[in-house]
Amino acid sequence: MKVRRLEIAHFRNLKHVVFVPGPFSNVIYGENAQGKTNLLESIWMFTGARSFRGAREAELIEFDAEYASLTMQFDTGPRSGQEAEIRYNNNRRSILLNGVERGASTLYDTFRAVLFAPEHLSLIRGTPEQRRNFLDAGLCQAYPRYLAVVRQYRRALQQRNALLKDLPRNASLLDTLDIWDRRLATAGGMLAMGRAGYVKRLDRRVRQAYGGISQYKEEFSVAYRCGAFGGEKPGNDEEAAVLLHLALKRARREDMKAGFTTVGPHRDDVEMTLETRPARMYASQGQCRSAVIALKLAEAASLRDICGEAPVVLLDDVMSELDESRQEYLLNHIGMFQTFLTCCDPENIRRLRGGKRFLMREGELTADDA
Ligand SMILES: Nc1ncnc2c1ncn2[C@@H]1O[C@H](COP(=O)(O)OP(=O)(O)O)[C@@H](O)[C@H]1O
Ligand SMILES: [Mg+2]
């Protein structure tokens, strides 16, 4: 995946930008509030036309402008010279791929990117839910068929929880509970196995990435922990569904008391280990940052392993709090990914070898050939 050219009109503070990046490292530097993150956000929009800042569409259009448009030429695998356009106008969004109007899901299947943003730093010490979301996002991007599995699981869980709340008033619903147990177990078995396989791949890659960032002085690894499996290791989706079904049955009394489902993949976690200890409890600020960056690079490498093509890598404000050798690694050793890295302090990018640099100032981008 390579972005060849991006033309931006009236997107946030980017009035008119023509961005022609290089095939590998691209550094965008500039002071605060100049538009660097907005530029990365504009690239991210091509992964499915949704902002990573959870912004509403109206916020994306430049203040007082009528419309916003993003036009990107990019290469994917064997197909070079593709063009996608996203346009916001009068509360209407339109997406064109090679001149044909398409839905957002077509973009999702076509353009792949991995993003590090400072708000992801909480991945290590934050809630299990954040880690599950990270996992499911990576899983679904790599294997789009899991989108339906995640949805099925979520729906079955909602239904079962609603039923558990109604049961005290209506005992005749007990038979229905059996149905939802089975559905939840079937979708949950698939989801848990998908996650487990994905985390195994991720683990291989994250060890390498963290090793590189820390110059092989420290070890970082990840493992999937599925509470409903107990100590068992199911060999396939069906075995996983059977174990989950048993766990649901065992938990039934407790679930009825609680009024919600207390076991299953929605309670799982990704265990993250730094050296031999839980990273959640012992990692320093800088180690957390390195670990999250390593997770994102591992996500990108896994995506490349699975889909046969490297996604683009967006790194927003990664440099602060990293020592020189870690910065050097990010600037020069991310290998075959096309990367877009923002930072404030131009001092940080002195060590960039090759690659391209750009200055962002008040929404205007200039290539810096110095
Ligand atoms: N819809 C919009 N129209 C114009 N300016 C906007 C819009 N949304 C955000 N901005 C401005 O963009 C600037 C922030 O840009 P950002 O890319 O986050 O900066 P940074 O260079 O620090 O990453 C702020 O000054 C903000 O007011
Ligand atoms: Mg920013």
mmCIF file of C-alpha atoms and ligand atoms in Angstrom:
data_model
loop_
_atom_site.group_PDB
_atom_site.id
_atom_site.type_symbol
_atom_site.label_atom_id
_atom_site.label_comp_id
_atom_site.label_asym_id
_atom_site.label_seq_id
_atom_site.Cartn_x
_atom_site.Cartn_y
_atom_site.Cartn_z
ATOM 1 C CA MET A 1 0.000 0.000 0.000
ATOM 2 C CA LYS A 2 1.535 3.316 -1.033
ATOM 3 C CA VAL A 3 -0.010 6.747 -1.055
ATOM 4 C CA ARG A 4 1.201 8.533 -4.185
ATOM 5 C CA ARG A 5 -0.596 11.830 -3.924
ATOM 6 C CA LEU A 6 -3.223 13.357 -1.689
ATOM 7 C CA GLU A 7 -5.131 16.506 -2.461
ATOM 8 C CA ILE A 8 -7.097 18.088 0.357
ATOM 9 C CA ALA A 9 -9.649 20.892 0.188
ATOM 10 C CA HIS A 10 -11.348 22.497 3.201
ATOM 11 C CA PHE A 11 -10.714 19.578 5.519
ATOM 12 C CA ARG A 12 -10.410 21.061 9.052
ATOM 13 C CA ASN A 13 -7.698 23.756 8.885
ATOM 14 C CA LEU A 14 -6.257 22.357 5.640
ATOM 15 C CA LYS A 15 -7.650 24.783 3.102
ATOM 16 C CA HIS A 16 -5.776 23.422 0.154
ATOM 17 C CA VAL A 17 -2.943 20.934 0.446
ATOM 18 C CA VAL A 18 -1.267 18.849 -2.206
ATOM 19 C CA PHE A 19 0.820 16.190 -0.530
ATOM 20 C CA VAL A 20 3.199 14.003 -2.525
ATOM 21 C CA PRO A 21 4.855 11.662 -0.033
ATOM 22 C CA GLY A 22 7.824 9.376 -0.583
ATOM 23 C CA PRO A 23 7.483 5.587 -0.584
ATOM 24 C CA PHE A 24 9.050 5.048 2.870
ATOM 25 C CA SER A 25 9.550 7.481 5.783
ATOM 26 C CA ASN A 26 7.677 10.764 5.690
ATOM 27 C CA VAL A 27 8.077 13.163 8.588
ATOM 28 C CA ILE A 28 5.692 16.059 9.094
ATOM 29 C CA TYR A 29 6.950 18.544 11.645
ATOM 30 C CA GLY A 30 5.669 21.831 12.934
ATOM 31 C CA GLU A 31 4.502 23.602 16.047
ATOM 32 C CA ASN A 32 1.322 22.754 17.931
ATOM 33 C CA ALA A 33 -2.099 23.259 16.341
ATOM 34 C CA GLN A 34 -0.751 23.693 12.810
ATOM 35 C CA GLY A 35 -2.577 20.763 11.156
ATOM 36 C CA LYS A 36 -0.225 17.771 11.442
ATOM 37 C CA THR A 37 -2.772 15.482 13.064
ATOM 38 C CA ASN A 38 -5.401 16.751 10.638
ATOM 39 C CA LEU A 39 -3.190 15.556 7.785
ATOM 40 C CA LEU A 40 -2.876 12.058 9.298
ATOM 41 C CA GLU A 41 -6.615 12.061 9.959
ATOM 42 C CA SER A 42 -7.237 12.830 6.286
ATOM 43 C CA ILE A 43 -5.219 9.745 5.283
ATOM 44 C CA TRP A 44 -7.000 7.642 7.908
ATOM 45 C CA MET A 45 -10.383 8.632 6.444
ATOM 46 C CA PHE A 46 -9.604 6.358 3.484
ATOM 47 C CA THR A 47 -9.746 3.283 5.725
ATOM 48 C CA GLY A 48 -13.522 3.640 5.901
ATOM 49 C CA ALA A 49 -14.409 7.326 6.055
ATOM 50 C CA ARG A 50 -14.495 7.601 9.826
ATOM 51 C CA SER A 51 -12.409 9.952 11.921
ATOM 52 C CA PHE A 52 -10.190 8.383 14.570
ATOM 53 C CA ARG A 53 -11.126 11.310 16.781
ATOM 54 C CA GLY A 54 -14.756 10.245 16.719
ATOM 55 C CA ALA A 55 -15.620 13.552 15.096
ATOM 56 C CA ARG A 56 -18.953 14.252 13.507
ATOM 57 C CA GLU A 57 -18.868 15.022 9.820
ATOM 58 C CA ALA A 58 -19.684 18.695 10.251
ATOM 59 C CA GLU A 59 -16.526 19.121 12.322
ATOM 60 C CA LEU A 60 -14.405 17.844 9.458
ATOM 61 C CA ILE A 61 -15.367 20.623 7.090
ATOM 62 C CA GLU A 62 -13.312 23.780 7.444
ATOM 63 C CA PHE A 63 -15.081 26.433 9.535
ATOM 64 C CA ASP A 64 -17.327 28.475 7.211
ATOM 65 C CA ALA A 65 -16.594 26.328 4.144
ATOM 66 C CA GLU A 66 -19.319 24.666 2.090
ATOM 67 C CA TYR A 67 -17.696 21.320 1.550
ATOM 68 C CA ALA A 68 -14.579 19.264 2.200
ATOM 69 C CA SER A 69 -12.936 16.908 -0.222
ATOM 70 C CA LEU A 70 -10.075 14.422 -0.106
ATOM 71 C CA THR A 71 -8.664 12.847 -3.249
ATOM 72 C CA MET A 72 -5.994 10.218 -3.047
ATOM 73 C CA GLN A 73 -3.993 8.328 -5.640
ATOM 74 C CA PHE A 74 -2.540 5.148 -4.239
ATOM 75 C CA ASP A 75 -1.186 1.741 -5.170
ATOM 76 C CA THR A 76 -2.419 -1.506 -3.654
ATOM 77 C CA GLY A 77 -0.570 -4.722 -4.433
ATOM 78 C CA PRO A 78 -0.629 -5.339 -8.139
ATOM 79 C CA ARG A 79 -3.046 -2.471 -8.778
ATOM 80 C CA SER A 80 -1.249 0.798 -9.169
ATOM 81 C CA GLY A 81 -2.843 4.124 -9.913
ATOM 82 C CA GLN A 82 -6.069 3.748 -7.973
ATOM 83 C CA GLU A 83 -8.008 6.824 -7.033
ATOM 84 C CA ALA A 84 -10.389 7.375 -4.160
ATOM 85 C CA GLU A 85 -12.343 10.489 -3.341
ATOM 86 C CA ILE A 86 -14.272 11.374 -0.195
ATOM 87 C CA ARG A 87 -16.487 14.396 -0.237
ATOM 88 C CA TYR A 88 -18.665 16.037 2.430
ATOM 89 C CA ASN A 89 -21.279 18.424 1.209
ATOM 90 C CA ASN A 90 -24.650 19.503 2.629
ATOM 91 C CA ASN A 91 -24.746 16.728 5.224
ATOM 92 C CA ARG A 92 -24.048 14.215 2.523
ATOM 93 C CA ARG A 93 -20.963 12.098 2.247
ATOM 94 C CA SER A 94 -19.988 10.578 -1.043
ATOM 95 C CA ILE A 95 -17.224 8.112 -1.743
ATOM 96 C CA LEU A 96 -15.851 7.387 -5.182
ATOM 97 C CA LEU A 97 -13.421 4.625 -5.958
ATOM 98 C CA ASN A 98 -11.909 4.845 -9.440
ATOM 99 C CA GLY A 99 -14.775 7.072 -10.452
ATOM 100 C CA VAL A 100 -17.554 4.781 -9.205
ATOM 101 C CA GLU A 101 -19.724 5.675 -6.223
ATOM 102 C CA ARG A 102 -19.198 3.174 -3.390
ATOM 103 C CA GLY A 103 -20.024 2.531 0.253
ATOM 104 C CA ALA A 104 -17.579 2.998 3.125
ATOM 105 C CA SER A 105 -17.088 -0.761 3.406
ATOM 106 C CA THR A 106 -15.434 -0.789 -0.030
ATOM 107 C CA LEU A 107 -12.849 1.658 1.261
ATOM 108 C CA TYR A 108 -12.380 -0.523 4.327
ATOM 109 C CA ASP A 109 -11.597 -3.488 2.075
ATOM 110 C CA THR A 110 -9.314 -1.480 -0.209
ATOM 111 C CA PHE A 111 -7.126 0.883 1.785
ATOM 112 C CA ARG A 112 -5.410 -0.307 4.944
ATOM 113 C CA ALA A 113 -3.611 1.759 7.546
ATOM 114 C CA VAL A 114 -2.417 1.324 11.111
ATOM 115 C CA LEU A 115 -2.459 4.314 13.413
ATOM 116 C CA PHE A 116 -0.627 5.258 16.582
ATOM 117 C CA ALA A 117 -2.164 8.255 18.350
ATOM 118 C CA PRO A 118 -1.188 9.514 21.812
ATOM 119 C CA GLU A 119 -4.600 8.510 23.179
ATOM 120 C CA HIS A 120 -3.643 4.880 22.503
ATOM 121 C CA LEU A 121 -1.012 5.067 25.247
ATOM 122 C CA SER A 122 -3.661 3.921 27.696
ATOM 123 C CA LEU A 123 -3.757 0.543 25.947
ATOM 124 C CA ILE A 124 -1.244 -0.920 28.404
ATOM 125 C CA ARG A 125 -2.665 0.336 31.702
ATOM 126 C CA GLY A 126 -6.244 0.944 30.632
ATOM 127 C CA THR A 127 -9.279 -1.315 30.731
ATOM 128 C CA PRO A 128 -9.482 -4.835 29.245
ATOM 129 C CA GLU A 129 -12.171 -3.428 26.950
ATOM 130 C CA GLN A 130 -9.629 -1.146 25.277
ATOM 131 C CA ARG A 131 -7.358 -4.114 24.662
ATOM 132 C CA ARG A 132 -10.221 -6.217 23.298
ATOM 133 C CA ASN A 133 -11.173 -3.385 20.946
ATOM 134 C CA PHE A 134 -7.606 -3.118 19.726
ATOM 135 C CA LEU A 135 -7.622 -6.852 19.126
ATOM 136 C CA ASP A 136 -10.970 -6.970 17.338
ATOM 137 C CA ALA A 137 -10.071 -4.003 15.124
ATOM 138 C CA GLY A 138 -6.870 -5.733 14.008
ATOM 139 C CA LEU A 139 -8.603 -9.085 13.610
ATOM 140 C CA CYS A 140 -11.405 -7.643 11.472
ATOM 141 C CA GLN A 141 -9.046 -5.630 9.317
ATOM 142 C CA ALA A 142 -6.957 -8.732 8.635
ATOM 143 C CA TYR A 143 -9.926 -11.094 8.210
ATOM 144 C CA PRO A 144 -13.032 -9.092 7.274
ATOM 145 C CA ARG A 145 -15.284 -12.131 7.843
ATOM 146 C CA TYR A 146 -14.849 -11.556 11.604
ATOM 147 C CA LEU A 147 -16.864 -8.330 11.306
ATOM 148 C CA ALA A 148 -19.995 -10.493 11.079
ATOM 149 C CA VAL A 149 -18.804 -12.728 13.933
ATOM 150 C CA VAL A 150 -18.221 -9.753 16.235
ATOM 151 C CA ARG A 151 -21.662 -8.429 15.348
ATOM 152 C CA GLN A 152 -23.369 -11.795 15.939
ATOM 153 C CA TYR A 153 -21.664 -12.149 19.280
ATOM 154 C CA ARG A 154 -22.622 -8.658 20.359
ATOM 155 C CA ARG A 155 -26.248 -9.175 19.367
ATOM 156 C CA ALA A 156 -26.510 -12.545 21.115
ATOM 157 C CA LEU A 157 -24.963 -11.027 24.227
ATOM 158 C CA GLN A 158 -27.434 -8.141 24.263
ATOM 159 C CA GLN A 159 -30.354 -10.526 23.847
ATOM 160 C CA ARG A 160 -29.139 -12.857 26.567
ATOM 161 C CA ASN A 161 -28.550 -9.950 28.951
ATOM 162 C CA ALA A 162 -32.001 -8.519 28.274
ATOM 163 C CA LEU A 163 -33.470 -11.941 28.955
ATOM 164 C CA LEU A 164 -31.557 -12.310 32.215
ATOM 165 C CA LYS A 165 -33.090 -9.039 33.382
ATOM 166 C CA ASP A 166 -36.618 -10.151 32.480
ATOM 167 C CA LEU A 167 -36.344 -13.648 33.940
ATOM 168 C CA PRO A 168 -37.153 -12.802 37.580
ATOM 169 C CA ARG A 169 -40.544 -11.503 36.407
ATOM 170 C CA ASN A 170 -41.213 -14.152 33.806
ATOM 171 C CA ALA A 171 -39.949 -17.661 34.487
ATOM 172 C CA SER A 172 -41.404 -19.015 31.238
ATOM 173 C CA LEU A 173 -38.504 -17.328 29.434
ATOM 174 C CA LEU A 174 -36.123 -19.956 30.761
ATOM 175 C CA ASP A 175 -36.398 -22.061 27.583
ATOM 176 C CA THR A 176 -35.396 -19.079 25.487
ATOM 177 C CA LEU A 177 -32.251 -18.780 27.545
ATOM 178 C CA ASP A 178 -31.114 -22.147 26.173
ATOM 179 C CA ILE A 179 -31.388 -20.786 22.644
ATOM 180 C CA TRP A 180 -29.310 -17.721 23.415
ATOM 181 C CA ASP A 181 -26.740 -19.801 25.281
ATOM 182 C CA ARG A 182 -26.201 -21.844 22.134
ATOM 183 C CA ARG A 183 -26.002 -18.822 19.839
ATOM 184 C CA LEU A 184 -23.666 -16.995 22.161
ATOM 185 C CA ALA A 185 -21.466 -20.084 22.444
ATOM 186 C CA THR A 186 -21.305 -20.550 18.662
ATOM 187 C CA ALA A 187 -20.375 -16.941 17.872
ATOM 188 C CA GLY A 188 -18.175 -16.722 20.978
ATOM 189 C CA GLY A 189 -16.261 -19.879 20.034
ATOM 190 C CA MET A 190 -15.432 -18.400 16.641
ATOM 191 C CA LEU A 191 -14.517 -15.045 18.105
ATOM 192 C CA ALA A 192 -12.271 -16.460 20.835
ATOM 193 C CA MET A 193 -10.467 -18.755 18.395
ATOM 194 C CA GLY A 194 -10.017 -15.921 15.905
ATOM 195 C CA ARG A 195 -8.570 -13.715 18.606
ATOM 196 C CA ALA A 196 -6.319 -16.457 19.943
ATOM 197 C CA GLY A 197 -4.845 -17.145 16.503
ATOM 198 C CA TYR A 198 -4.409 -13.465 15.798
ATOM 199 C CA VAL A 199 -2.664 -12.779 19.114
ATOM 200 C CA LYS A 200 -0.260 -15.625 18.449
ATOM 201 C CA ARG A 201 0.825 -13.935 15.221
ATOM 202 C CA LEU A 202 0.879 -10.560 16.908
ATOM 203 C CA ASP A 203 3.092 -11.938 19.660
ATOM 204 C CA ARG A 204 5.787 -13.044 17.206
ATOM 205 C CA ARG A 205 5.795 -9.633 15.596
ATOM 206 C CA VAL A 206 5.570 -7.599 18.777
ATOM 207 C CA ARG A 207 8.611 -9.354 20.254
ATOM 208 C CA GLN A 208 10.587 -8.367 17.161
ATOM 209 C CA ALA A 209 9.310 -4.793 17.113
ATOM 210 C CA TYR A 210 9.877 -4.196 20.827
ATOM 211 C CA GLY A 211 13.285 -5.836 20.539
ATOM 212 C CA GLY A 212 14.186 -3.406 17.770
ATOM 213 C CA ILE A 213 12.926 -0.353 19.632
ATOM 214 C CA SER A 214 14.735 -1.280 22.866
ATOM 215 C CA GLN A 215 17.837 -2.521 21.038
ATOM 216 C CA TYR A 216 17.165 -6.005 22.353
ATOM 217 C CA LYS A 217 17.664 -4.917 25.949
ATOM 218 C CA GLU A 218 14.114 -5.758 26.992
ATOM 219 C CA GLU A 219 11.435 -8.287 26.102
ATOM 220 C CA PHE A 220 7.772 -7.599 25.556
ATOM 221 C CA SER A 221 5.161 -10.213 24.697
ATOM 222 C CA VAL A 222 1.406 -10.659 24.471
ATOM 223 C CA ALA A 223 -0.945 -13.597 25.071
ATOM 224 C CA TYR A 224 -4.702 -14.029 24.833
ATOM 225 C CA ARG A 225 -6.475 -15.030 28.021
ATOM 226 C CA CYS A 226 -9.900 -16.559 27.546
ATOM 227 C CA GLY A 227 -11.494 -16.980 30.969
ATOM 228 C CA ALA A 228 -14.273 -19.259 29.727
ATOM 229 C CA PHE A 229 -11.772 -21.881 28.520
ATOM 230 C CA GLY A 230 -10.319 -22.343 31.992
ATOM 231 C CA GLY A 231 -7.013 -24.075 31.420
ATOM 232 C CA GLU A 232 -8.248 -25.951 28.315
ATOM 233 C CA LYS A 233 -6.923 -25.359 24.815
ATOM 234 C CA PRO A 234 -9.676 -25.980 22.256
ATOM 235 C CA GLY A 235 -8.412 -27.080 18.837
ATOM 236 C CA ASN A 236 -11.145 -25.531 16.682
ATOM 237 C CA ASP A 237 -14.238 -23.300 16.726
ATOM 238 C CA GLU A 238 -16.583 -26.167 17.605
ATOM 239 C CA GLU A 239 -14.532 -27.289 20.599
ATOM 240 C CA ALA A 240 -14.331 -23.679 21.717
ATOM 241 C CA ALA A 241 -18.124 -23.364 21.409
ATOM 242 C CA VAL A 242 -18.620 -26.492 23.531
ATOM 243 C CA LEU A 243 -16.350 -25.153 26.290
ATOM 244 C CA LEU A 244 -18.084 -21.806 26.198
ATOM 245 C CA HIS A 245 -21.505 -23.441 26.328
ATOM 246 C CA LEU A 246 -20.459 -25.395 29.422
ATOM 247 C CA ALA A 247 -19.121 -22.221 31.019
ATOM 248 C CA LEU A 248 -22.424 -20.439 30.337
ATOM 249 C CA LYS A 249 -24.341 -23.280 31.926
ATOM 250 C CA ARG A 250 -22.087 -23.267 34.959
ATOM 251 C CA ALA A 251 -22.482 -19.520 35.306
ATOM 252 C CA ARG A 252 -26.242 -19.509 34.797
ATOM 253 C CA ARG A 253 -27.227 -19.158 38.423
ATOM 254 C CA GLU A 254 -24.745 -16.356 38.966
ATOM 255 C CA ASP A 255 -25.765 -14.650 35.702
ATOM 256 C CA MET A 256 -29.417 -14.706 36.779
ATOM 257 C CA LYS A 257 -28.479 -13.117 40.063
ATOM 258 C CA ALA A 258 -26.277 -10.507 38.387
ATOM 259 C CA GLY A 259 -28.712 -9.795 35.553
ATOM 260 C CA PHE A 260 -25.982 -10.044 32.915
ATOM 261 C CA THR A 261 -23.593 -12.547 31.346
ATOM 262 C CA THR A 262 -20.532 -12.981 33.544
ATOM 263 C CA VAL A 263 -18.439 -15.298 31.326
ATOM 264 C CA GLY A 264 -17.365 -15.237 27.689
ATOM 265 C CA PRO A 265 -15.091 -13.432 25.247
ATOM 266 C CA HIS A 266 -16.573 -10.065 26.271
ATOM 267 C CA ARG A 267 -14.723 -10.502 29.579
ATOM 268 C CA ASP A 268 -11.391 -11.601 28.079
ATOM 269 C CA ASP A 269 -8.098 -9.775 28.085
ATOM 270 C CA VAL A 270 -4.738 -9.609 26.371
ATOM 271 C CA GLU A 271 -1.992 -10.255 28.845
ATOM 272 C CA MET A 272 0.980 -7.995 28.177
ATOM 273 C CA THR A 273 4.296 -8.918 29.707
ATOM 274 C CA LEU A 274 7.409 -6.775 30.016
ATOM 275 C CA GLU A 275 10.377 -8.941 30.921
ATOM 276 C CA THR A 276 8.624 -11.317 33.301
ATOM 277 C CA ARG A 277 6.069 -8.960 34.829
ATOM 278 C CA PRO A 278 2.617 -7.638 33.868
ATOM 279 C CA ALA A 279 3.316 -4.483 31.844
ATOM 280 C CA ARG A 280 0.087 -3.002 33.202
ATOM 281 C CA MET A 281 1.601 -2.775 36.671
ATOM 282 C CA TYR A 282 5.299 -2.260 36.136
ATOM 283 C CA ALA A 283 5.971 -0.506 32.824
ATOM 284 C CA SER A 284 7.320 3.058 33.039
ATOM 285 C CA GLN A 285 5.884 5.863 30.921
ATOM 286 C CA GLY A 286 8.579 5.434 28.263
ATOM 287 C CA GLN A 287 8.201 1.655 28.284
ATOM 288 C CA CYS A 288 4.429 1.981 27.852
ATOM 289 C CA ARG A 289 5.000 4.233 24.869
ATOM 290 C CA SER A 290 7.507 1.812 23.337
ATOM 291 C CA ALA A 291 5.141 -1.082 23.983
ATOM 292 C CA VAL A 292 2.164 0.598 22.311
ATOM 293 C CA ILE A 293 4.301 1.590 19.323
ATOM 294 C CA ALA A 294 5.559 -1.998 19.117
ATOM 295 C CA LEU A 295 1.961 -3.261 19.216
ATOM 296 C CA LYS A 296 1.029 -0.973 16.342
ATOM 297 C CA LEU A 297 4.049 -2.010 14.279
ATOM 298 C CA ALA A 298 3.195 -5.634 15.056
ATOM 299 C CA GLU A 299 -0.358 -5.003 13.912
ATOM 300 C CA ALA A 300 1.027 -3.638 10.633
ATOM 301 C CA ALA A 301 3.418 -6.583 10.194
ATOM 302 C CA SER A 302 0.657 -9.109 10.954
ATOM 303 C CA LEU A 303 -1.608 -7.427 8.450
ATOM 304 C CA ARG A 304 1.151 -7.705 5.868
ATOM 305 C CA ASP A 305 1.695 -11.390 6.755
ATOM 306 C CA ILE A 306 -2.000 -12.169 6.415
ATOM 307 C CA CYS A 307 -3.069 -9.972 3.487
ATOM 308 C CA GLY A 308 0.212 -10.115 1.595
ATOM 309 C CA GLU A 309 0.436 -6.358 1.532
ATOM 310 C CA ALA A 310 1.892 -3.787 3.903
ATOM 311 C CA PRO A 311 -0.548 -1.188 5.259
ATOM 312 C CA VAL A 312 0.570 2.413 5.582
ATOM 313 C CA VAL A 313 1.660 3.353 9.099
ATOM 314 C CA LEU A 314 0.543 6.611 10.721
ATOM 315 C CA LEU A 315 2.485 7.669 13.812
ATOM 316 C CA ASP A 316 1.134 10.794 15.460
ATOM 317 C CA ASP A 317 3.387 12.439 18.058
ATOM 318 C CA VAL A 318 5.433 9.333 18.752
ATOM 319 C CA MET A 319 8.802 10.902 19.460
ATOM 320 C CA SER A 320 8.357 12.596 22.817
ATOM 321 C CA GLU A 321 9.595 10.712 25.882
ATOM 322 C CA LEU A 322 11.711 8.379 23.768
ATOM 323 C CA ASP A 323 15.472 8.365 24.068
ATOM 324 C CA GLU A 324 17.654 8.955 21.008
ATOM 325 C CA SER A 325 18.201 5.341 20.086
ATOM 326 C CA ARG A 326 14.448 4.635 20.172
ATOM 327 C CA GLN A 327 13.762 7.676 18.033
ATOM 328 C CA GLU A 328 16.434 6.589 15.597
ATOM 329 C CA TYR A 329 14.798 3.188 15.276
ATOM 330 C CA LEU A 330 11.422 4.696 14.421
ATOM 331 C CA LEU A 331 12.897 7.061 11.875
ATOM 332 C CA ASN A 332 15.019 4.595 9.998
ATOM 333 C CA HIS A 333 14.091 1.001 10.708
ATOM 334 C CA ILE A 334 10.431 0.545 10.016
ATOM 335 C CA GLY A 335 11.462 -1.109 6.792
ATOM 336 C CA MET A 336 9.143 -1.522 3.894
ATOM 337 C CA PHE A 337 6.160 0.337 5.323
ATOM 338 C CA GLN A 338 5.266 3.723 4.017
ATOM 339 C CA THR A 339 5.150 5.738 7.230
ATOM 340 C CA PHE A 340 3.799 9.150 8.124
ATOM 341 C CA LEU A 341 5.265 10.442 11.335
ATOM 342 C CA THR A 342 4.485 13.757 12.992
ATOM 343 C CA CYS A 343 6.538 15.608 15.572
ATOM 344 C CA CYS A 344 6.970 19.087 16.977
ATOM 345 C CA ASP A 345 10.677 19.390 17.486
ATOM 346 C CA PRO A 346 12.716 19.363 14.260
ATOM 347 C CA GLU A 347 15.691 18.388 16.449
ATOM 348 C CA ASN A 348 14.075 14.960 16.756
ATOM 349 C CA ILE A 349 14.374 14.276 13.067
ATOM 350 C CA ARG A 350 18.006 15.173 12.543
ATOM 351 C CA ARG A 351 18.665 11.462 12.514
ATOM 352 C CA LEU A 352 16.335 10.770 9.609
ATOM 353 C CA ARG A 353 18.304 9.146 6.795
ATOM 354 C CA GLY A 354 16.589 9.114 3.459
ATOM 355 C CA GLY A 355 12.873 9.671 3.588
ATOM 356 C CA LYS A 356 11.109 12.970 3.105
ATOM 357 C CA ARG A 357 10.317 15.794 5.476
ATOM 358 C CA PHE A 358 7.558 18.339 5.374
ATOM 359 C CA LEU A 359 6.832 21.458 7.389
ATOM 360 C CA MET A 360 3.236 22.112 8.445
ATOM 361 C CA ARG A 361 2.452 25.720 9.251
ATOM 362 C CA GLU A 362 -1.029 27.177 9.660
ATOM 363 C CA GLY A 363 -2.534 24.463 7.509
ATOM 364 C CA GLU A 364 0.033 24.812 4.746
ATOM 365 C CA LEU A 365 2.418 22.044 3.902
ATOM 366 C CA THR A 366 5.814 22.576 2.313
ATOM 367 C CA ALA A 367 8.361 19.958 1.357
ATOM 368 C CA ASP A 368 11.601 20.570 3.213
ATOM 369 C CA ASP A 369 14.535 19.616 1.051
ATOM 370 C CA ALA A 370 17.189 20.973 3.376
HETATM 371 N N1 LIG B 1 -13.335 22.192 10.998
HETATM 372 C C1 LIG B 1 -12.224 22.925 11.222
HETATM 373 N N2 LIG B 1 -12.006 24.070 10.505
HETATM 374 C C2 LIG B 1 -10.894 24.808 10.707
HETATM 375 N N3 LIG B 1 -9.957 24.526 11.620
HETATM 376 C C3 LIG B 1 -10.126 23.403 12.357
HETATM 377 C C4 LIG B 1 -11.265 22.551 12.195
HETATM 378 N N4 LIG B 1 -11.157 21.520 13.076
HETATM 379 C C5 LIG B 1 -10.002 21.722 13.733
HETATM 380 N N5 LIG B 1 -9.376 22.850 13.321
HETATM 381 C C6 LIG B 1 -8.118 23.449 13.799
HETATM 382 O O1 LIG B 1 -7.025 22.598 13.519
HETATM 383 C C7 LIG B 1 -6.015 22.913 14.475
HETATM 384 C C8 LIG B 1 -5.430 21.642 15.082
HETATM 385 O O2 LIG B 1 -4.826 20.921 14.112
HETATM 386 P P1 LIG B 1 -4.033 19.621 14.511
HETATM 387 O O3 LIG B 1 -3.824 18.868 13.243
HETATM 388 O O4 LIG B 1 -4.678 18.897 15.626
HETATM 389 O O5 LIG B 1 -2.680 20.285 15.031
HETATM 390 P P2 LIG B 1 -1.251 19.627 15.287
HETATM 391 O O6 LIG B 1 -0.336 20.224 14.278
HETATM 392 O O7 LIG B 1 -0.914 20.051 16.683
HETATM 393 O O8 LIG B 1 -1.396 18.152 15.153
HETATM 394 C C9 LIG B 1 -6.643 23.711 15.593
HETATM 395 O O9 LIG B 1 -6.156 25.005 15.528
HETATM 396 C C10 LIG B 1 -8.122 23.639 15.291
HETATM 397 O O10 LIG B 1 -8.785 24.806 15.662
HETATM 398 MG MG MG B 2 -1.291 16.781 16.683
#
